[in-house]
Structure formats: structure tokens, C-alpha cells
Coordinates of N, CA and C in Angstrom, one line a residue:
M186 N 146.3 85.1 87.5 CA 147.5 84.3 87.2 C 147.7 84.4 85.7
Y187 N 148.9 84.8 85.3 CA 149.3 84.9 83.9 C 150.8 84.8 83.8
V188 N 151.3 84.7 82.6 CA 152.7 84.6 82.3 C 153.3 86.0 82.4
W189 N 154.3 86.1 83.3 CA 155.0 87.4 83.5 C 156.1 87.5 82.5
P190 N 156.5 88.7 82.1 CA 157.6 88.9 81.2 C 158.9 88.2 81.5
C191 N 159.2 88.1 82.8 CA 160.4 87.4 83.2 C 160.4 85.9 82.9
A192 N 159.2 85.3 83.0 CA 159.0 83.9 82.7 C 159.4 83.6 81.3
V193 N 159.1 84.4 80.4 CA 159.4 84.2 79.0 C 160.9 84.3 78.8
V194 N 161.5 85.2 79.4 CA 163.0 85.4 79.3 C 163.7 84.2 79.9
L195 N 163.2 83.7 81.1 CA 163.8 82.5 81.7 C 163.6 81.3 80.8
A196 N 162.4 81.2 80.2 CA 162.1 80.1 79.3 C 163.1 80.1 78.1
Q197 N 163.3 81.3 77.6 CA 164.3 81.4 76.5 C 165.7 81.0 76.9
Y198 N 166.1 81.3 78.1 CA 167.4 80.8 78.6 C 167.4 79.3 78.7
L199 N 166.3 78.7 79.2 CA 166.2 77.3 79.3 C 166.3 76.6 77.9
W200 N 165.6 77.2 76.9 CA 165.6 76.7 75.6 C 167.0 76.8 75.0
F201 N 167.7 77.9 75.2 CA 169.0 78.0 74.7 C 170.0 77.0 75.3
H202 N 169.7 76.5 76.5 CA 170.5 75.5 77.2 C 169.8 74.1 77.3
R203 N 168.8 73.9 76.4 CA 168.0 72.7 76.4 C 168.8 71.4 76.4
R204 N 169.9 71.4 75.7 CA 170.7 70.1 75.6 C 171.4 69.7 76.9
S205 N 171.5 70.7 77.8 CA 172.1 70.3 79.1 C 171.0 69.9 80.1
L206 N 169.8 70.0 79.8 CA 168.7 69.7 80.8 C 168.3 68.2 81.0
P207 N 168.4 67.4 80.0 CA 167.9 66.0 80.3 C 168.6 65.4 81.5
G208 N 167.7 64.8 82.4 CA 168.2 64.2 83.6 C 168.5 65.1 84.8
K209 N 168.5 66.4 84.5 CA 168.9 67.3 85.6 C 167.7 67.4 86.6
A210 N 168.0 67.5 87.9 CA 167.0 67.8 88.9 C 166.8 69.3 89.0
V211 N 165.5 69.7 88.7 CA 165.2 71.1 88.6 C 164.0 71.4 89.5
L212 N 164.1 72.5 90.3 CA 163.1 73.0 91.2 C 162.7 74.4 90.7
E213 N 161.4 74.6 90.4 CA 161.0 76.0 90.2 C 160.3 76.5 91.4
I214 N 160.8 77.6 92.0 CA 160.2 78.3 93.1 C 159.4 79.4 92.6
G215 N 158.3 79.7 93.4 CA 157.4 80.8 93.0 C 156.8 80.5 91.6
A216 N 156.5 79.3 91.3 CA 156.2 78.8 89.9 C 155.0 79.5 89.3
G217 N 153.9 79.7 90.0 CA 152.7 80.3 89.4 C 152.2 79.4 88.2
V218 N 152.2 80.0 87.0 CA 151.7 79.2 85.9 C 152.8 78.3 85.3
S219 N 154.0 78.4 85.8 CA 155.1 77.4 85.6 C 155.7 77.3 84.3
L220 N 155.7 78.3 83.5 CA 156.2 78.2 82.1 C 157.7 77.7 82.1
P221 N 158.6 78.3 82.9 CA 160.0 77.7 82.9 C 160.1 76.3 83.3
G222 N 159.4 75.9 84.4 CA 159.4 74.5 84.8 C 158.8 73.6 83.8
I223 N 157.7 73.9 83.2 CA 157.1 73.1 82.2 C 158.0 72.9 81.0
L224 N 158.7 74.0 80.6 CA 159.6 73.9 79.5 C 160.8 73.0 79.8
A225 N 161.3 73.1 81.1 CA 162.5 72.3 81.5 C 162.0 70.8 81.5
A226 N 160.8 70.5 81.9 CA 160.3 69.1 81.9 C 160.2 68.6 80.5
K227 N 159.7 69.4 79.6 CA 159.6 69.0 78.2 C 160.9 68.8 77.5
C228 N 162.0 69.4 78.1 CA 163.3 69.3 77.6 C 164.1 68.1 78.3
G229 N 163.4 67.4 79.2 CA 163.9 66.2 79.7 C 164.4 66.3 81.2
A230 N 164.2 67.4 81.8 CA 164.6 67.6 83.2 C 163.6 66.9 84.1
K231 N 164.1 66.5 85.3 CA 163.2 66.0 86.4 C 162.8 67.2 87.2
V232 N 161.6 67.7 87.0 CA 161.2 69.0 87.6 C 160.2 68.8 88.7
I233 N 160.4 69.6 89.7 CA 159.4 69.8 90.8 C 159.0 71.3 90.8
L234 N 157.7 71.5 90.8 CA 157.2 72.9 90.8 C 156.8 73.2 92.3
S235 N 157.1 74.5 92.6 CA 156.6 74.9 94.0 C 156.1 76.3 93.9
D236 N 155.2 76.6 94.9 CA 154.8 77.9 95.1 C 154.4 77.9 96.6
S237 N 154.0 79.0 97.1 CA 153.8 79.2 98.5 C 152.7 78.2 99.1
L238 N 153.1 77.6 100.2 CA 152.1 76.8 100.9 C 150.9 77.6 101.4
E239 N 151.1 78.9 101.6 CA 150.1 79.8 102.0 C 149.1 80.2 100.9
L240 N 149.4 79.8 99.7 CA 148.6 80.2 98.5 C 148.2 78.9 97.8
P241 N 147.2 78.2 98.3 CA 146.8 76.9 97.7 C 146.3 77.1 96.3
Y242 N 145.7 78.3 96.0 CA 145.3 78.6 94.6 C 146.5 78.5 93.6
C243 N 147.6 79.1 94.0 CA 148.8 79.0 93.2 C 149.3 77.6 92.9
L244 N 149.2 76.8 94.0 CA 149.6 75.4 93.8 C 148.7 74.7 92.9
E245 N 147.4 75.0 92.9 CA 146.4 74.4 92.0 C 146.7 74.9 90.6
I246 N 147.1 76.1 90.4 CA 147.5 76.6 89.0 C 148.7 75.8 88.5
C247 N 149.6 75.5 89.4 CA 150.8 74.7 89.0 C 150.3 73.3 88.5
R248 N 149.4 72.7 89.2 CA 148.9 71.4 88.8 C 148.1 71.5 87.5
Q249 N 147.3 72.5 87.3 CA 146.6 72.7 86.1 C 147.5 72.9 84.9
S250 N 148.6 73.6 85.1 CA 149.6 73.8 84.0 C 150.2 72.5 83.6
C251 N 150.4 71.6 84.6 CA 151.0 70.3 84.3 C 150.0 69.5 83.5
Q252 N 148.7 69.5 83.9 CA 147.7 68.7 83.2 C 147.6 69.2 81.8
M253 N 147.5 70.6 81.6 CA 147.3 71.1 80.2 C 148.5 70.8 79.3
N254 N 149.7 70.5 79.9 CA 150.9 70.3 79.1 C 151.3 68.8 79.1
N255 N 150.3 67.9 79.4 CA 150.5 66.5 79.4 C 151.6 66.0 80.3
L256 N 151.7 66.7 81.5 CA 152.7 66.3 82.5 C 152.0 66.0 83.8
P257 N 151.0 65.1 83.9 CA 150.2 65.0 85.1 C 151.0 64.4 86.3
C258 N 152.1 63.8 86.1 CA 152.8 63.2 87.2 C 153.9 64.1 87.8
M259 N 154.0 65.3 87.3 CA 155.0 66.2 87.9 C 154.6 66.6 89.3
Q260 N 155.6 66.6 90.2 CA 155.4 66.9 91.6 C 155.3 68.4 91.8
V261 N 154.3 68.7 92.6 CA 154.0 70.1 93.0 C 154.0 70.2 94.5
V262 N 154.9 71.0 95.1 CA 155.0 71.1 96.5 C 154.8 72.6 97.0
G263 N 154.3 72.7 98.2 CA 154.1 74.0 98.8 C 155.4 74.4 99.6
L264 N 156.1 75.4 99.2 CA 157.2 75.9 99.9 C 157.0 77.4 100.1
T265 N 157.1 77.8 101.4 CA 157.0 79.2 101.7 C 158.4 79.7 102.0
W266 N 158.9 80.7 101.3 CA 160.3 81.2 101.4 C 160.6 81.5 102.9
G267 N 161.7 81.1 103.3 CA 162.2 81.4 104.7 C 161.6 80.5 105.8
H268 N 160.8 79.5 105.4 CA 160.2 78.6 106.4 C 160.7 77.2 106.1
I269 N 161.1 76.5 107.2 CA 161.5 75.1 107.0 C 160.2 74.3 107.2
S270 N 160.0 73.4 106.2 CA 158.8 72.6 106.2 C 159.2 71.2 105.9
Q271 N 158.3 70.3 106.1 CA 158.5 68.9 105.7 C 158.8 68.7 104.2
D272 N 158.0 69.5 103.4 CA 158.3 69.4 102.0 C 159.7 69.9 101.6
L273 N 160.1 71.0 102.2 CA 161.5 71.5 101.9 C 162.5 70.5 102.4
L274 N 162.3 69.9 103.6 CA 163.3 68.9 104.1 C 163.3 67.7 103.2
A275 N 162.2 67.3 102.6 CA 162.1 66.1 101.8 C 162.6 66.2 100.4
L276 N 162.9 67.5 100.0 CA 163.4 67.6 98.6 C 164.7 67.0 98.4
P277 N 164.9 66.3 97.3 CA 166.2 65.7 96.9 C 167.1 66.9 96.5
P278 N 168.4 66.6 96.5 CA 169.4 67.6 96.0 C 169.0 68.0 94.5
Q279 N 169.1 69.3 94.3 CA 168.7 69.8 92.9 C 170.0 70.3 92.2
D280 N 169.9 70.3 90.9 CA 171.0 70.8 90.0 C 170.8 72.2 89.7
I281 N 169.5 72.6 89.5 CA 169.1 73.9 89.0 C 167.9 74.3 89.8
I282 N 167.9 75.6 90.3 CA 166.7 76.1 90.9 C 166.2 77.3 89.9
L283 N 165.0 77.3 89.5 CA 164.5 78.3 88.6 C 163.7 79.3 89.4
A284 N 163.8 80.6 89.1 CA 163.1 81.6 89.9 C 162.8 82.7 88.9
S285 N 161.6 82.8 88.5 CA 161.1 83.9 87.5 C 160.4 85.0 88.3
D286 N 161.0 86.1 88.3 CA 160.4 87.3 89.0 C 160.0 87.1 90.4
V287 N 160.8 86.3 91.2 CA 160.5 86.2 92.6 C 161.1 87.4 93.4
F288 N 162.1 88.0 92.8 CA 162.7 89.2 93.5 C 161.8 90.4 93.2
F289 N 160.6 90.4 93.7 CA 159.6 91.4 93.4 C 159.4 92.4 94.6
E290 N 159.4 91.9 95.8 CA 159.3 92.7 97.0 C 160.5 92.6 97.8
P291 N 161.2 93.7 98.1 CA 162.5 93.6 98.8 C 162.4 92.9 100.2
E292 N 161.2 93.0 100.8 CA 161.1 92.3 102.1 C 161.1 90.8 102.0
D293 N 161.0 90.3 100.8 CA 161.1 88.8 100.6 C 162.5 88.3 100.1
F294 N 163.4 89.2 99.8 CA 164.6 88.9 99.2 C 165.4 87.9 100.1
E295 N 165.5 88.2 101.4 CA 166.3 87.4 102.3 C 165.6 86.0 102.5
D296 N 164.3 86.0 102.6 CA 163.6 84.7 102.8 C 163.9 83.8 101.6
I297 N 163.9 84.4 100.4 CA 164.2 83.6 99.1 C 165.6 83.1 99.2
L298 N 166.5 83.9 99.5 CA 167.9 83.5 99.6 C 168.2 82.5 100.7
T299 N 167.5 82.6 101.8 CA 167.6 81.7 102.9 C 167.1 80.3 102.4
T300 N 166.0 80.2 101.7 CA 165.5 79.0 101.2 C 166.5 78.4 100.2
V301 N 167.1 79.2 99.3 CA 168.1 78.8 98.3 C 169.3 78.3 99.0
Y302 N 169.7 79.0 100.0 CA 170.9 78.6 100.8 C 170.7 77.2 101.4
F303 N 169.5 76.9 102.0 CA 169.2 75.6 102.5 C 169.4 74.5 101.4
L304 N 168.8 74.8 100.2 CA 168.9 73.9 99.1 C 170.4 73.7 98.6
M305 N 171.1 74.8 98.7 CA 172.6 74.7 98.3 C 173.3 73.8 99.3
Q306 N 172.9 73.6 100.5 CA 173.5 72.8 101.5 C 173.4 71.3 101.0
K307 N 172.4 71.0 100.3 CA 172.2 69.6 99.8 C 173.0 69.3 98.6
N308 N 173.3 70.3 97.8 CA 174.2 70.2 96.6 C 174.9 71.6 96.4
P309 N 176.1 71.7 96.9 CA 176.8 73.0 96.8 C 177.0 73.4 95.4
K310 N 176.8 72.6 94.4 CA 177.0 73.0 93.0 C 175.7 73.4 92.3
V311 N 174.6 73.4 93.0 CA 173.4 73.9 92.5 C 173.5 75.4 92.0
Q312 N 172.8 75.7 91.0 CA 172.7 77.1 90.5 C 171.3 77.6 90.6
L313 N 171.1 78.8 90.9 CA 169.8 79.5 90.8 C 169.8 80.3 89.5
W314 N 168.9 79.9 88.6 CA 168.8 80.7 87.4 C 167.6 81.6 87.6
S315 N 167.8 82.9 87.6 CA 166.7 83.8 88.0 C 166.6 85.0 87.0
T316 N 165.4 85.3 86.7 CA 165.1 86.5 85.9 C 164.3 87.4 86.8
Y317 N 164.6 88.7 86.7 CA 163.8 89.7 87.5 C 163.6 90.9 86.6
Q318 N 162.5 91.6 86.9 CA 162.1 92.8 86.3 C 162.7 94.0 87.1
V319 N 163.4 94.9 86.5 CA 164.0 96.0 87.2 C 162.8 97.0 87.5
R320 N 162.6 97.2 88.8 CA 161.5 98.0 89.3 C 162.1 99.2 90.0
S321 N 163.3 99.1 90.6 CA 163.9 100.2 91.3 C 165.4 100.1 91.3
A322 N 166.1 101.1 91.0 CA 167.5 101.1 91.1 C 168.1 101.0 92.5
D323 N 167.2 101.2 93.5 CA 167.6 101.2 94.9 C 167.6 99.8 95.4
W324 N 167.0 98.8 94.7 CA 166.9 97.4 95.2 C 168.2 96.7 94.8
S325 N 168.8 96.0 95.8 CA 170.0 95.2 95.4 C 170.0 93.9 96.3
L326 N 170.6 92.9 95.7 CA 170.8 91.6 96.3 C 172.3 91.5 96.9
E327 N 173.1 92.5 96.5 CA 174.5 92.3 96.8 C 174.9 92.0 98.2
A328 N 174.4 92.8 99.2 CA 174.7 92.6 100.6 C 174.2 91.2 101.1
L329 N 173.0 90.8 100.6 CA 172.4 89.5 101.0 C 173.2 88.4 100.4
L330 N 173.6 88.5 99.2 CA 174.5 87.5 98.6 C 175.8 87.3 99.4
Y331 N 176.4 88.4 99.7 CA 177.6 88.3 100.5 C 177.3 87.6 101.9
K332 N 176.2 88.0 102.5 CA 175.8 87.5 103.8 C 175.7 86.0 103.7
W333 N 175.0 85.5 102.7 CA 174.7 84.0 102.5 C 175.8 83.3 101.7
D334 N 177.0 83.9 101.5 CA 178.1 83.3 100.9 C 177.8 82.8 99.5
M335 N 177.1 83.7 98.7 CA 176.7 83.4 97.3 C 177.4 84.4 96.4
K336 N 177.5 84.0 95.2 CA 178.0 84.9 94.1 C 177.0 85.0 93.0
C337 N 177.1 86.0 92.2 CA 176.1 86.2 91.1 C 176.8 86.6 89.9
V338 N 176.3 86.0 88.8 CA 176.8 86.4 87.4 C 175.6 86.9 86.7
H339 N 175.8 88.1 86.1 CA 174.8 88.7 85.3 C 175.0 88.1 83.9
V340 N 173.9 87.6 83.3 CA 174.0 87.0 81.9 C 173.3 88.0 81.0
P341 N 174.0 88.6 80.0 CA 173.4 89.5 79.1 C 172.3 88.8 78.2
L342 N 171.2 89.5 78.1 CA 170.1 88.9 77.3 C 170.5 88.5 75.9
E343 N 171.4 89.3 75.3 CA 171.8 89.0 73.9 C 172.6 87.7 73.8
A344 N 173.1 87.2 75.0 CA 173.9 86.0 75.0 C 173.0 84.7 74.7
F345 N 171.6 84.9 74.9 CA 170.7 83.8 74.6 C 169.5 84.3 73.8
D346 N 169.7 85.2 73.0 CA 168.7 85.7 72.0 C 167.4 86.2 72.7
A347 N 167.5 86.8 73.9 CA 166.4 87.3 74.6 C 166.3 88.8 74.7
D348 N 167.1 89.5 73.8 CA 167.2 90.9 73.8 C 166.2 91.5 72.8
K349 N 165.0 91.0 72.8 CA 164.0 91.5 71.8 C 162.7 91.9 72.6
D350 N 161.9 92.6 72.0 CA 160.6 93.0 72.6 C 159.6 91.8 72.6
D351 N 159.8 90.8 71.7 CA 159.0 89.7 71.7 C 159.8 88.4 71.5
I352 N 159.5 87.4 72.2 CA 160.2 86.1 72.1 C 159.2 85.0 71.8
A353 N 159.6 84.1 70.9 CA 158.8 82.9 70.6 C 157.4 83.3 70.2
E354 N 157.3 84.3 69.4 CA 156.0 84.8 68.8 C 155.0 85.3 69.9
S355 N 155.6 85.7 71.1 CA 154.8 86.3 72.2 C 155.1 87.8 72.2
A356 N 154.2 88.5 72.8 CA 154.4 89.9 72.9 C 155.2 90.3 74.1
L357 N 155.7 89.2 74.8 CA 156.5 89.4 76.0 C 158.0 89.2 75.7
P358 N 158.9 89.8 76.3 CA 158.8 90.6 77.5 C 158.3 92.1 77.2
G359 N 158.1 92.4 76.0 CA 157.7 93.8 75.7 C 158.8 94.7 76.0
R360 N 158.4 95.9 76.5 CA 159.4 96.9 76.8 C 159.9 96.9 78.3
H361 N 159.6 95.8 79.0 CA 160.0 95.7 80.4 C 161.5 95.4 80.4
T362 N 162.2 96.0 81.4 CA 163.6 95.8 81.6 C 163.8 94.5 82.5
V363 N 164.2 93.5 81.9 CA 164.4 92.2 82.5 C 165.9 91.8 82.5
E364 N 166.3 91.3 83.7 CA 167.7 90.9 83.8 C 167.8 89.4 84.1
M365 N 168.9 88.8 83.8 CA 169.1 87.3 84.0 C 170.3 87.2 84.9
L366 N 170.1 86.4 86.0 CA 171.2 86.1 86.9 C 171.4 84.6 87.1
V367 N 172.7 84.2 87.3 CA 173.0 82.9 87.8 C 173.7 83.1 89.1
I368 N 173.1 82.5 90.1 CA 173.6 82.6 91.5 C 174.0 81.3 92.0
S369 N 175.2 81.2 92.6 CA 175.7 80.0 93.1 C 176.5 80.3 94.4
F370 N 177.0 79.2 95.1 CA 177.8 79.3 96.3 C 179.1 79.9 95.9
V371 N 179.7 80.8 96.7 CA 181.1 81.2 96.5 C 182.0 80.0 96.6
K372 N 181.7 79.1 97.5 CA 182.6 77.9 97.8 C 182.7 77.1 96.5
D373 N 181.7 77.1 95.6 CA 181.8 76.3 94.4 C 183.0 76.6 93.5
S374 N 183.5 77.9 93.7 CA 184.6 78.3 92.8 C 185.9 77.9 93.4
L375 N 186.0 77.4 94.6 CA 187.2 77.0 95.2 C 187.8 75.7 94.6

């Protein structure tokens, strides 16, 4: 478990928008070491961290990250993408869903968007703020976004000072090609 390059870019996006975070309900999916979620909490958001229910070690890493960052009361839940669970059903409406490098394996893309779609039903104005590392030009979310009635806006990294090889005195993202997306319901624009 370590901080992936995409997490640093998403954290930079959060930092750039830190004044809009206080009081926002934020869920980080696929949190791992939870850098974006921890930063959102430090900026005043009400954050819930999640990782796969099938990976208890990852959930423990989320809890340890909370402890190490003096956020021992932050909620950590097990959510497996594409599966309806009691924890998923119990989640309150969210304002922002964070996803750092979850679009890693194409076979998971629809399960991720299915879970996001379910959360969008609770609050149609919720946005998914996601960073991903470009691994193949053949991988695309476009057809799935259309299927699930979602739209996507690409955010240029230079728009939030993330177009550098190193951010916040870190060696990340390095020379990895990272993209930033904001995904929302098409219906939200009506």
C-alpha cells in the first residue's frame, strides 16, 4: 500500500478547491491509504472512506491513515463496486465522490459506475471527482457514461497547478500521464 501518482493529483485538485469543502459530504471510494479523503477532512468536509469489503487489509489501512492524521472518528466502510450492501444502502446523500486511480482494470469500470449511479440516485447533484493514469488509449468510459446517463468534463491539470512532475514537494506524479475528470448526471444540466 502506497500513495499512487493519481492520489497526489486529486489531492492537489482538492487543495485548489479547499474553500468549497467545509461541510460537504464526501465519500472516497477505493481509498487505500486515503490521501484525498484525509485532505478533504482536514479542509472541513464530512468524509467517509471506503474500500472493498473483500479486502479487509485495505479497510485497516484506511483506519490507520485516519489514526496517523488525528482523525480517529472518521467513518470507514466496506463497499465492493457493483454490489448492493447494507453499508451502501445506509450511506447518506453525498456532495462529492472521490476516486483516485480506480479506473485501473477495464472489467471494473461498469461496476464502479453502477455504484456511482446508485449514489447519484440519492443526490442527483453529486459529482465524481476522479483522477486516472492513462495506461491504454483503447480504454474508454464514453459508452458506459452514456449507458448510465452520465456526463464527463475533462479538467486540464494546469487549471489547478498539477501539471508538474512533482507536487507539494513530492516526487509524484512524476512522469506518469494522469488525467482529471468530473463526472455527473446528464439530468443535472437540465
